[in-house]
């Protein structure tokens, strides 16, 4: 049980979807409301990183128990087929179970601390997030096995994290804040649909009836492309209606990546070794869009300016947490 095995099981390259959503949530609060508390922001980031690692371990554990993710290692990538730590015997099921249980306990304690600092409504966001994380693959709910996991993750990695973080900073929720958190949630929907395509046969065999297992790999590719299109539509409408700062339009710089990724998903949906290129691209798209949205809100003119040092804290914490992901993305370059 080496540290490298735990790092592999953590699948940190997916954790960026949590801390980037929170970064955008705090940036929205700063840009639209002029509100920011550095301690609260760092507590949210800590809780989300720990919770997401626990989620990844939970997913691995219950998929292993249902004999899923036993894919030919030649087909497994960092983006599908699980982490391989259980199927490869690198970690024991008991140790993984203890680790994710501890992760959820720590997440809950941080959430309770935030509720004490901000107000009891924080517990609502905490409850939804923990419930979704635990029961994405855990019985008896098993969202990911019933064809609703993709939508559950859309809501969690968009409004629940983003709007929840906004609430922690601003003390209220607003429609523009909700709209600003939607793009990242829809991108996660696309990412999950795409990652399910190479796992199609294993998921069906193990009874994991997600959208791709139910409707096929072509449907998964179409849902993936549709999610990308909806993401850009949300941003275009948001900027056009002035619900989002004009700088959010820089997110359209990722359109060429989206086109390339869409073509790869549609053409090579039955070739896992080729779909992996699209998987790398969607992670890049999500991360770049998140970073650009955070920058746009941090430097928006609509807020009251916010406390001194707010922008360096938001962007500095994001940079530190993102560095390992950036290294992995660079190594995964074509």
mmCIF file of C-alpha atoms in Angstrom:
data_model
loop_
_atom_site.group_PDB
_atom_site.id
_atom_site.type_symbol
_atom_site.label_atom_id
_atom_site.label_comp_id
_atom_site.label_asym_id
_atom_site.label_seq_id
_atom_site.Cartn_x
_atom_site.Cartn_y
_atom_site.Cartn_z
ATOM 1 C CA UNK A 1 0.000 0.000 0.000
ATOM 2 C CA UNK A 2 2.412 2.640 -1.212
ATOM 3 C CA UNK A 3 1.715 6.343 -1.517
ATOM 4 C CA UNK A 4 1.819 5.958 -5.296
ATOM 5 C CA UNK A 5 -1.042 3.450 -5.091
ATOM 6 C CA UNK A 6 -3.132 5.881 -3.048
ATOM 7 C CA UNK A 7 -2.330 8.678 -5.496
ATOM 8 C CA UNK A 8 -3.434 6.417 -8.353
ATOM 9 C CA UNK A 9 -6.635 5.559 -6.502
ATOM 10 C CA UNK A 10 -7.354 9.209 -5.730
ATOM 11 C CA UNK A 11 -7.457 10.035 -9.474
ATOM 12 C CA UNK A 12 -6.582 13.634 -8.667
ATOM 13 C CA UNK A 13 -6.913 14.702 -12.315
ATOM 14 C CA UNK A 14 -10.695 14.438 -11.821
ATOM 15 C CA UNK A 15 -10.643 16.397 -8.545
ATOM 16 C CA UNK A 16 -10.141 19.597 -10.531
ATOM 17 C CA UNK A 17 -13.842 19.474 -11.435
ATOM 18 C CA UNK A 18 -14.629 20.141 -7.759
ATOM 19 C CA UNK A 19 -12.118 22.815 -6.810
ATOM 20 C CA UNK A 20 -12.510 24.665 -10.115
ATOM 21 C CA UNK A 21 -16.296 24.810 -9.647
ATOM 22 C CA UNK A 22 -15.723 26.251 -6.174
ATOM 23 C CA UNK A 23 -13.182 28.715 -7.551
ATOM 24 C CA UNK A 24 -15.763 29.950 -10.045
ATOM 25 C CA UNK A 25 -18.367 30.169 -7.267
ATOM 26 C CA UNK A 26 -16.137 32.410 -5.159
ATOM 27 C CA UNK A 27 -15.160 34.453 -8.216
ATOM 28 C CA UNK A 28 -18.852 34.982 -9.037
ATOM 29 C CA UNK A 29 -19.456 36.227 -5.490
ATOM 30 C CA UNK A 30 -16.517 38.609 -5.793
ATOM 31 C CA UNK A 31 -17.398 39.841 -9.271
ATOM 32 C CA UNK A 32 -21.155 40.247 -8.821
ATOM 33 C CA UNK A 33 -21.477 40.973 -5.099
ATOM 34 C CA UNK A 34 -18.056 42.263 -4.043
ATOM 35 C CA UNK A 35 -18.016 39.637 -1.284
ATOM 36 C CA UNK A 36 -15.164 37.292 -0.364
ATOM 37 C CA UNK A 37 -13.854 35.603 2.778
ATOM 38 C CA UNK A 38 -10.481 33.898 2.356
ATOM 39 C CA UNK A 39 -10.901 31.480 5.283
ATOM 40 C CA UNK A 40 -14.285 30.307 4.032
ATOM 41 C CA UNK A 41 -12.887 29.870 0.534
ATOM 42 C CA UNK A 42 -9.992 27.728 1.735
ATOM 43 C CA UNK A 43 -12.306 25.636 3.916
ATOM 44 C CA UNK A 44 -14.583 24.989 0.933
ATOM 45 C CA UNK A 45 -11.621 23.972 -1.227
ATOM 46 C CA UNK A 46 -10.312 21.598 1.441
ATOM 47 C CA UNK A 47 -13.716 19.972 1.894
ATOM 48 C CA UNK A 48 -14.247 19.534 -1.836
ATOM 49 C CA UNK A 49 -10.827 18.052 -2.547
ATOM 50 C CA UNK A 50 -11.228 15.541 0.284
ATOM 51 C CA UNK A 51 -14.813 14.742 -0.705
ATOM 52 C CA UNK A 52 -13.913 14.193 -4.353
ATOM 53 C CA UNK A 53 -11.092 11.811 -3.483
ATOM 54 C CA UNK A 54 -13.566 9.941 -1.261
ATOM 55 C CA UNK A 55 -16.040 9.882 -4.162
ATOM 56 C CA UNK A 56 -13.428 8.403 -6.497
ATOM 57 C CA UNK A 57 -12.529 5.724 -3.948
ATOM 58 C CA UNK A 58 -16.209 4.955 -3.361
ATOM 59 C CA UNK A 59 -16.785 4.569 -7.091
ATOM 60 C CA UNK A 60 -13.821 2.206 -7.381
ATOM 61 C CA UNK A 61 -14.906 0.173 -4.355
ATOM 62 C CA UNK A 62 -18.495 -0.497 -5.401
ATOM 63 C CA UNK A 63 -17.629 -1.033 -9.065
ATOM 64 C CA UNK A 64 -15.079 -3.604 -7.882
ATOM 65 C CA UNK A 65 -17.710 -5.339 -5.769
ATOM 66 C CA UNK A 66 -19.947 -5.590 -8.830
ATOM 67 C CA UNK A 67 -17.092 -6.939 -10.992
ATOM 68 C CA UNK A 68 -16.993 -3.772 -13.108
ATOM 69 C CA UNK A 69 -13.730 -2.181 -14.313
ATOM 70 C CA UNK A 70 -12.068 -5.514 -15.056
ATOM 71 C CA UNK A 71 -11.319 -4.224 -18.534
ATOM 72 C CA UNK A 72 -8.308 -5.425 -20.486
ATOM 73 C CA UNK A 73 -5.465 -3.221 -19.118
ATOM 74 C CA UNK A 74 -4.520 -2.328 -22.684
ATOM 75 C CA UNK A 75 -7.866 -0.549 -22.955
ATOM 76 C CA UNK A 76 -7.818 1.170 -19.569
ATOM 77 C CA UNK A 77 -6.893 4.837 -19.525
ATOM 78 C CA UNK A 78 -6.672 7.436 -16.785
ATOM 79 C CA UNK A 79 -10.175 8.564 -17.778
ATOM 80 C CA UNK A 80 -12.170 5.317 -17.834
ATOM 81 C CA UNK A 81 -12.047 1.786 -16.500
ATOM 82 C CA UNK A 82 -11.458 2.846 -12.892
ATOM 83 C CA UNK A 83 -8.119 3.462 -11.228
ATOM 84 C CA UNK A 84 -7.069 -0.201 -11.224
ATOM 85 C CA UNK A 85 -5.848 -0.173 -7.616
ATOM 86 C CA UNK A 86 -8.373 -2.786 -6.488
ATOM 87 C CA UNK A 87 -8.436 -4.965 -9.585
ATOM 88 C CA UNK A 88 -4.638 -4.835 -9.624
ATOM 89 C CA UNK A 89 -4.323 -5.718 -5.941
ATOM 90 C CA UNK A 90 -2.476 -2.491 -5.095
ATOM 91 C CA UNK A 91 -4.924 -1.634 -2.309
ATOM 92 C CA UNK A 92 -7.260 -3.814 -0.280
ATOM 93 C CA UNK A 93 -11.034 -3.234 -0.376
ATOM 94 C CA UNK A 94 -11.026 -2.784 3.398
ATOM 95 C CA UNK A 95 -8.425 -0.009 3.309
ATOM 96 C CA UNK A 96 -10.253 1.779 0.496
ATOM 97 C CA UNK A 97 -13.543 1.553 2.410
ATOM 98 C CA UNK A 98 -11.944 3.014 5.519
ATOM 99 C CA UNK A 99 -10.310 5.792 3.510
ATOM 100 C CA UNK A 100 -13.477 7.013 1.827
ATOM 101 C CA UNK A 101 -15.436 6.793 5.095
ATOM 102 C CA UNK A 102 -12.807 8.953 6.798
ATOM 103 C CA UNK A 103 -12.925 11.372 3.866
ATOM 104 C CA UNK A 104 -16.671 11.850 4.228
ATOM 105 C CA UNK A 105 -16.360 12.389 7.988
ATOM 106 C CA UNK A 106 -13.720 15.090 7.475
ATOM 107 C CA UNK A 107 -15.847 16.703 4.751
ATOM 108 C CA UNK A 108 -18.844 16.777 7.098
ATOM 109 C CA UNK A 109 -16.801 18.341 9.905
ATOM 110 C CA UNK A 110 -15.542 21.094 7.599
ATOM 111 C CA UNK A 111 -19.101 21.651 6.373
ATOM 112 C CA UNK A 112 -20.365 21.990 9.939
ATOM 113 C CA UNK A 113 -17.605 24.509 10.611
ATOM 114 C CA UNK A 114 -18.726 26.525 7.586
ATOM 115 C CA UNK A 115 -22.342 26.363 8.761
ATOM 116 C CA UNK A 116 -21.228 27.766 12.128
ATOM 117 C CA UNK A 117 -19.379 30.587 10.355
ATOM 118 C CA UNK A 118 -21.968 31.387 7.667
ATOM 119 C CA UNK A 119 -25.352 29.949 8.583
ATOM 120 C CA UNK A 120 -27.350 26.709 8.691
ATOM 121 C CA UNK A 121 -28.279 26.772 4.987
ATOM 122 C CA UNK A 122 -24.737 25.610 4.253
ATOM 123 C CA UNK A 123 -25.839 22.242 5.628
ATOM 124 C CA UNK A 124 -28.343 21.889 2.773
ATOM 125 C CA UNK A 125 -25.594 22.132 0.162
ATOM 126 C CA UNK A 126 -23.397 19.855 2.282
ATOM 127 C CA UNK A 127 -26.148 17.270 2.617
ATOM 128 C CA UNK A 128 -26.896 17.136 -1.099
ATOM 129 C CA UNK A 129 -23.211 16.878 -1.961
ATOM 130 C CA UNK A 130 -22.435 14.125 0.532
ATOM 131 C CA UNK A 131 -25.556 12.135 -0.341
ATOM 132 C CA UNK A 132 -24.756 12.306 -4.054
ATOM 133 C CA UNK A 133 -21.108 11.381 -3.535
ATOM 134 C CA UNK A 134 -21.805 8.394 -1.310
ATOM 135 C CA UNK A 135 -24.752 7.014 -3.233
ATOM 136 C CA UNK A 136 -23.477 7.597 -6.757
ATOM 137 C CA UNK A 137 -22.412 3.937 -6.722
ATOM 138 C CA UNK A 138 -23.276 2.784 -3.172
ATOM 139 C CA UNK A 139 -26.494 0.832 -2.514
ATOM 140 C CA UNK A 140 -29.371 1.169 -2.122
ATOM 141 C CA UNK A 141 -29.606 4.319 -4.272
ATOM 142 C CA UNK A 142 -26.738 3.834 -6.786
ATOM 143 C CA UNK A 143 -27.461 6.849 -9.008
ATOM 144 C CA UNK A 144 -24.758 5.785 -11.462
ATOM 145 C CA UNK A 145 -26.434 2.420 -12.021
ATOM 146 C CA UNK A 146 -29.924 3.771 -12.757
ATOM 147 C CA UNK A 147 -29.469 6.155 -15.668
ATOM 148 C CA UNK A 148 -29.654 9.323 -13.562
ATOM 149 C CA UNK A 149 -26.051 9.573 -12.387
ATOM 150 C CA UNK A 150 -25.077 11.874 -15.230
ATOM 151 C CA UNK A 151 -27.750 14.439 -14.328
ATOM 152 C CA UNK A 152 -26.957 14.122 -10.617
ATOM 153 C CA UNK A 153 -23.320 14.954 -11.348
ATOM 154 C CA UNK A 154 -24.354 17.853 -13.616
ATOM 155 C CA UNK A 155 -26.284 19.370 -10.730
ATOM 156 C CA UNK A 156 -23.554 18.702 -8.175
ATOM 157 C CA UNK A 157 -20.594 19.969 -10.181
ATOM 158 C CA UNK A 158 -22.570 22.978 -11.359
ATOM 159 C CA UNK A 159 -25.128 24.577 -9.031
ATOM 160 C CA UNK A 160 -24.501 22.562 -5.846
ATOM 161 C CA UNK A 161 -20.771 23.310 -5.656
ATOM 162 C CA UNK A 162 -20.752 26.610 -7.547
ATOM 163 C CA UNK A 163 -23.890 28.127 -6.058
ATOM 164 C CA UNK A 164 -23.085 26.613 -2.671
ATOM 165 C CA UNK A 165 -19.697 28.338 -2.686
ATOM 166 C CA UNK A 166 -21.362 31.565 -3.819
ATOM 167 C CA UNK A 167 -23.740 31.276 -0.860
ATOM 168 C CA UNK A 168 -20.843 30.747 1.545
ATOM 169 C CA UNK A 169 -19.349 34.022 0.306
ATOM 170 C CA UNK A 170 -22.425 36.170 -0.375
ATOM 171 C CA UNK A 171 -24.947 34.770 2.107
ATOM 172 C CA UNK A 172 -27.654 34.431 -0.529
ATOM 173 C CA UNK A 173 -28.356 32.911 -3.948
ATOM 174 C CA UNK A 174 -29.230 34.820 -7.122
ATOM 175 C CA UNK A 175 -30.276 33.863 -10.629
ATOM 176 C CA UNK A 176 -27.143 35.324 -12.304
ATOM 177 C CA UNK A 177 -25.018 33.306 -9.874
ATOM 178 C CA UNK A 178 -26.974 30.158 -10.719
ATOM 179 C CA UNK A 179 -26.543 30.803 -14.441
ATOM 180 C CA UNK A 180 -22.814 31.342 -14.049
ATOM 181 C CA UNK A 181 -22.370 27.943 -12.399
ATOM 182 C CA UNK A 182 -24.266 25.965 -15.056
ATOM 183 C CA UNK A 183 -21.558 25.682 -17.777
ATOM 184 C CA UNK A 184 -19.201 23.610 -15.637
ATOM 185 C CA UNK A 185 -22.005 21.276 -14.604
ATOM 186 C CA UNK A 186 -23.015 20.636 -18.209
ATOM 187 C CA UNK A 187 -19.386 20.012 -19.153
ATOM 188 C CA UNK A 188 -19.186 17.385 -16.405
ATOM 189 C CA UNK A 189 -22.307 15.761 -17.872
ATOM 190 C CA UNK A 190 -20.507 15.582 -21.214
ATOM 191 C CA UNK A 191 -17.337 14.261 -19.605
ATOM 192 C CA UNK A 192 -19.180 11.460 -17.814
ATOM 193 C CA UNK A 193 -21.088 10.435 -20.948
ATOM 194 C CA UNK A 194 -17.822 10.276 -22.879
ATOM 195 C CA UNK A 195 -16.006 8.320 -20.168
ATOM 196 C CA UNK A 196 -18.811 5.753 -20.140
ATOM 197 C CA UNK A 197 -18.304 4.906 -23.821
ATOM 198 C CA UNK A 198 -15.145 2.756 -23.410
ATOM 199 C CA UNK A 199 -16.730 1.105 -20.343
ATOM 200 C CA UNK A 200 -19.874 0.128 -22.290
ATOM 201 C CA UNK A 201 -19.395 -3.671 -22.258
ATOM 202 C CA UNK A 202 -18.102 -3.866 -18.678
ATOM 203 C CA UNK A 203 -20.895 -1.648 -17.352
ATOM 204 C CA UNK A 204 -23.579 -3.726 -19.065
ATOM 205 C CA UNK A 205 -22.089 -6.960 -17.814
ATOM 206 C CA UNK A 206 -21.950 -5.628 -14.255
ATOM 207 C CA UNK A 207 -25.489 -4.238 -14.307
ATOM 208 C CA UNK A 208 -24.429 -0.593 -14.327
ATOM 209 C CA UNK A 209 -27.292 0.828 -16.388
ATOM 210 C CA UNK A 210 -26.017 4.333 -17.011
ATOM 211 C CA UNK A 211 -27.162 6.274 -20.074
ATOM 212 C CA UNK A 212 -24.534 4.779 -22.390
ATOM 213 C CA UNK A 213 -25.132 1.225 -21.142
ATOM 214 C CA UNK A 214 -28.859 1.741 -21.706
ATOM 215 C CA UNK A 215 -28.847 3.442 -25.079
ATOM 216 C CA UNK A 216 -25.510 2.558 -26.650
ATOM 217 C CA UNK A 217 -22.185 4.121 -27.531
ATOM 218 C CA UNK A 218 -23.554 6.236 -30.358
ATOM 219 C CA UNK A 219 -26.103 7.779 -28.000
ATOM 220 C CA UNK A 220 -23.270 8.492 -25.575
ATOM 221 C CA UNK A 221 -21.294 10.287 -28.269
ATOM 222 C CA UNK A 222 -24.354 12.318 -29.283
ATOM 223 C CA UNK A 223 -25.049 13.270 -25.663
ATOM 224 C CA UNK A 224 -21.421 14.286 -25.314
ATOM 225 C CA UNK A 225 -21.582 16.621 -28.310
ATOM 226 C CA UNK A 226 -24.967 17.984 -27.216
ATOM 227 C CA UNK A 227 -23.562 18.813 -23.791
ATOM 228 C CA UNK A 228 -20.716 20.769 -25.352
ATOM 229 C CA UNK A 229 -23.159 22.713 -27.541
ATOM 230 C CA UNK A 230 -25.402 23.527 -24.575
ATOM 231 C CA UNK A 231 -22.397 24.754 -22.587
ATOM 232 C CA UNK A 232 -21.493 27.347 -25.206
ATOM 233 C CA UNK A 233 -25.160 28.301 -25.592
ATOM 234 C CA UNK A 234 -25.431 28.986 -21.854
ATOM 235 C CA UNK A 235 -22.362 31.219 -21.971
ATOM 236 C CA UNK A 236 -23.570 33.056 -25.089
ATOM 237 C CA UNK A 237 -27.004 33.712 -23.570
ATOM 238 C CA UNK A 238 -25.460 34.688 -20.232
ATOM 239 C CA UNK A 239 -23.143 37.244 -21.803
ATOM 240 C CA UNK A 240 -25.852 38.498 -24.168
ATOM 241 C CA UNK A 241 -28.349 38.988 -21.332
ATOM 242 C CA UNK A 242 -25.643 40.499 -19.090
ATOM 243 C CA UNK A 243 -26.071 37.762 -16.518
ATOM 244 C CA UNK A 244 -22.373 36.995 -17.002
ATOM 245 C CA UNK A 245 -19.460 39.433 -17.502
ATOM 246 C CA UNK A 246 -18.346 40.022 -21.118
ATOM 247 C CA UNK A 247 -15.008 38.383 -20.333
ATOM 248 C CA UNK A 248 -16.773 35.022 -20.071
ATOM 249 C CA UNK A 249 -16.903 35.086 -23.854
ATOM 250 C CA UNK A 250 -13.226 34.114 -23.855
ATOM 251 C CA UNK A 251 -14.484 30.591 -23.146
ATOM 252 C CA UNK A 252 -15.231 30.304 -26.861
ATOM 253 C CA UNK A 253 -11.487 29.962 -27.406
ATOM 254 C CA UNK A 254 -12.034 26.294 -26.529
ATOM 255 C CA UNK A 255 -14.398 25.688 -29.467
ATOM 256 C CA UNK A 256 -11.639 24.219 -31.700
ATOM 257 C CA UNK A 257 -10.846 21.695 -28.958
ATOM 258 C CA UNK A 258 -14.544 20.907 -28.658
ATOM 259 C CA UNK A 259 -14.864 20.327 -32.412
ATOM 260 C CA UNK A 260 -11.823 18.031 -32.452
ATOM 261 C CA UNK A 261 -13.059 16.132 -29.423
ATOM 262 C CA UNK A 262 -16.561 15.772 -30.869
ATOM 263 C CA UNK A 263 -15.231 14.326 -34.107
ATOM 264 C CA UNK A 264 -13.102 11.819 -32.204
ATOM 265 C CA UNK A 265 -16.040 10.753 -30.034
ATOM 266 C CA UNK A 266 -18.401 10.277 -32.981
ATOM 267 C CA UNK A 267 -15.909 8.532 -35.258
ATOM 268 C CA UNK A 268 -14.090 6.332 -32.757
ATOM 269 C CA UNK A 269 -16.776 5.569 -30.166
ATOM 270 C CA UNK A 270 -16.102 1.820 -30.499
ATOM 271 C CA UNK A 271 -12.305 2.168 -30.321
ATOM 272 C CA UNK A 272 -11.260 2.864 -26.707
ATOM 273 C CA UNK A 273 -7.659 3.560 -27.688
ATOM 274 C CA UNK A 274 -8.866 6.412 -29.928
ATOM 275 C CA UNK A 275 -11.620 7.743 -27.666
ATOM 276 C CA UNK A 276 -8.953 8.545 -25.076
ATOM 277 C CA UNK A 277 -7.908 11.551 -27.173
ATOM 278 C CA UNK A 278 -11.413 12.973 -26.837
ATOM 279 C CA UNK A 279 -11.280 12.234 -23.104
ATOM 280 C CA UNK A 280 -8.104 14.260 -22.711
ATOM 281 C CA UNK A 281 -9.674 17.103 -24.682
ATOM 282 C CA UNK A 282 -12.848 17.314 -22.576
ATOM 283 C CA UNK A 283 -10.796 17.561 -19.388
ATOM 284 C CA UNK A 284 -8.818 20.368 -21.009
ATOM 285 C CA UNK A 285 -12.005 22.085 -22.178
ATOM 286 C CA UNK A 286 -13.570 21.918 -18.721
ATOM 287 C CA UNK A 287 -10.445 23.187 -17.009
ATOM 288 C CA UNK A 288 -9.775 26.010 -19.472
ATOM 289 C CA UNK A 289 -13.401 27.173 -19.423
ATOM 290 C CA UNK A 290 -13.383 27.130 -15.610
ATOM 291 C CA UNK A 291 -10.169 29.137 -15.415
ATOM 292 C CA UNK A 292 -11.396 31.685 -17.968
ATOM 293 C CA UNK A 293 -14.733 32.087 -16.179
ATOM 294 C CA UNK A 294 -12.943 32.564 -12.857
ATOM 295 C CA UNK A 295 -10.711 35.230 -14.376
ATOM 296 C CA UNK A 296 -13.677 36.980 -16.000
ATOM 297 C CA UNK A 297 -15.583 37.200 -12.723
ATOM 298 C CA UNK A 298 -12.527 38.156 -10.661
ATOM 299 C CA UNK A 299 -11.946 41.174 -12.865
ATOM 300 C CA UNK A 300 -15.605 42.025 -13.522
ATOM 301 C CA UNK A 301 -16.631 45.650 -12.980
ATOM 302 C CA UNK A 302 -20.083 44.850 -11.618
ATOM 303 C CA UNK A 303 -19.028 44.007 -8.056
ATOM 304 C CA UNK A 304 -18.166 46.430 -5.296
ATOM 305 C CA UNK A 305 -14.473 45.628 -5.566
ATOM 306 C CA UNK A 306 -14.270 43.157 -2.719
ATOM 307 C CA UNK A 307 -11.709 42.985 0.075
ATOM 308 C CA UNK A 308 -8.026 43.632 -0.716
ATOM 309 C CA UNK A 309 -6.139 40.524 -1.715
ATOM 310 C CA UNK A 310 -9.234 38.580 -2.762
ATOM 311 C CA UNK A 311 -8.111 37.986 -6.344
ATOM 312 C CA UNK A 312 -4.611 36.726 -5.398
ATOM 313 C CA UNK A 313 -6.137 34.289 -2.888
ATOM 314 C CA UNK A 314 -8.672 32.925 -5.391
ATOM 315 C CA UNK A 315 -6.221 32.584 -8.262
ATOM 316 C CA UNK A 316 -3.277 31.528 -6.088
ATOM 317 C CA UNK A 317 -5.190 28.675 -4.448
ATOM 318 C CA UNK A 318 -6.458 27.582 -7.845
ATOM 319 C CA UNK A 319 -2.937 27.570 -9.288
ATOM 320 C CA UNK A 320 -1.528 25.495 -6.424
ATOM 321 C CA UNK A 321 -4.300 22.905 -6.582
ATOM 322 C CA UNK A 322 -4.224 22.775 -10.362
ATOM 323 C CA UNK A 323 -0.471 22.253 -10.779
ATOM 324 C CA UNK A 324 -0.559 18.409 -10.575
ATOM 325 C CA UNK A 325 -3.423 18.362 -13.081
ATOM 326 C CA UNK A 326 -1.503 20.627 -15.449
ATOM 327 C CA UNK A 327 1.493 18.302 -15.292
ATOM 328 C CA UNK A 328 -0.710 15.318 -16.142
ATOM 329 C CA UNK A 329 -2.358 17.215 -18.990
ATOM 330 C CA UNK A 330 1.043 18.115 -20.412
ATOM 331 C CA UNK A 331 2.135 14.483 -20.300
ATOM 332 C CA UNK A 332 -1.097 13.412 -21.974
ATOM 333 C CA UNK A 333 -0.499 15.764 -24.918
ATOM 334 C CA UNK A 334 -0.785 14.269 -28.369
#
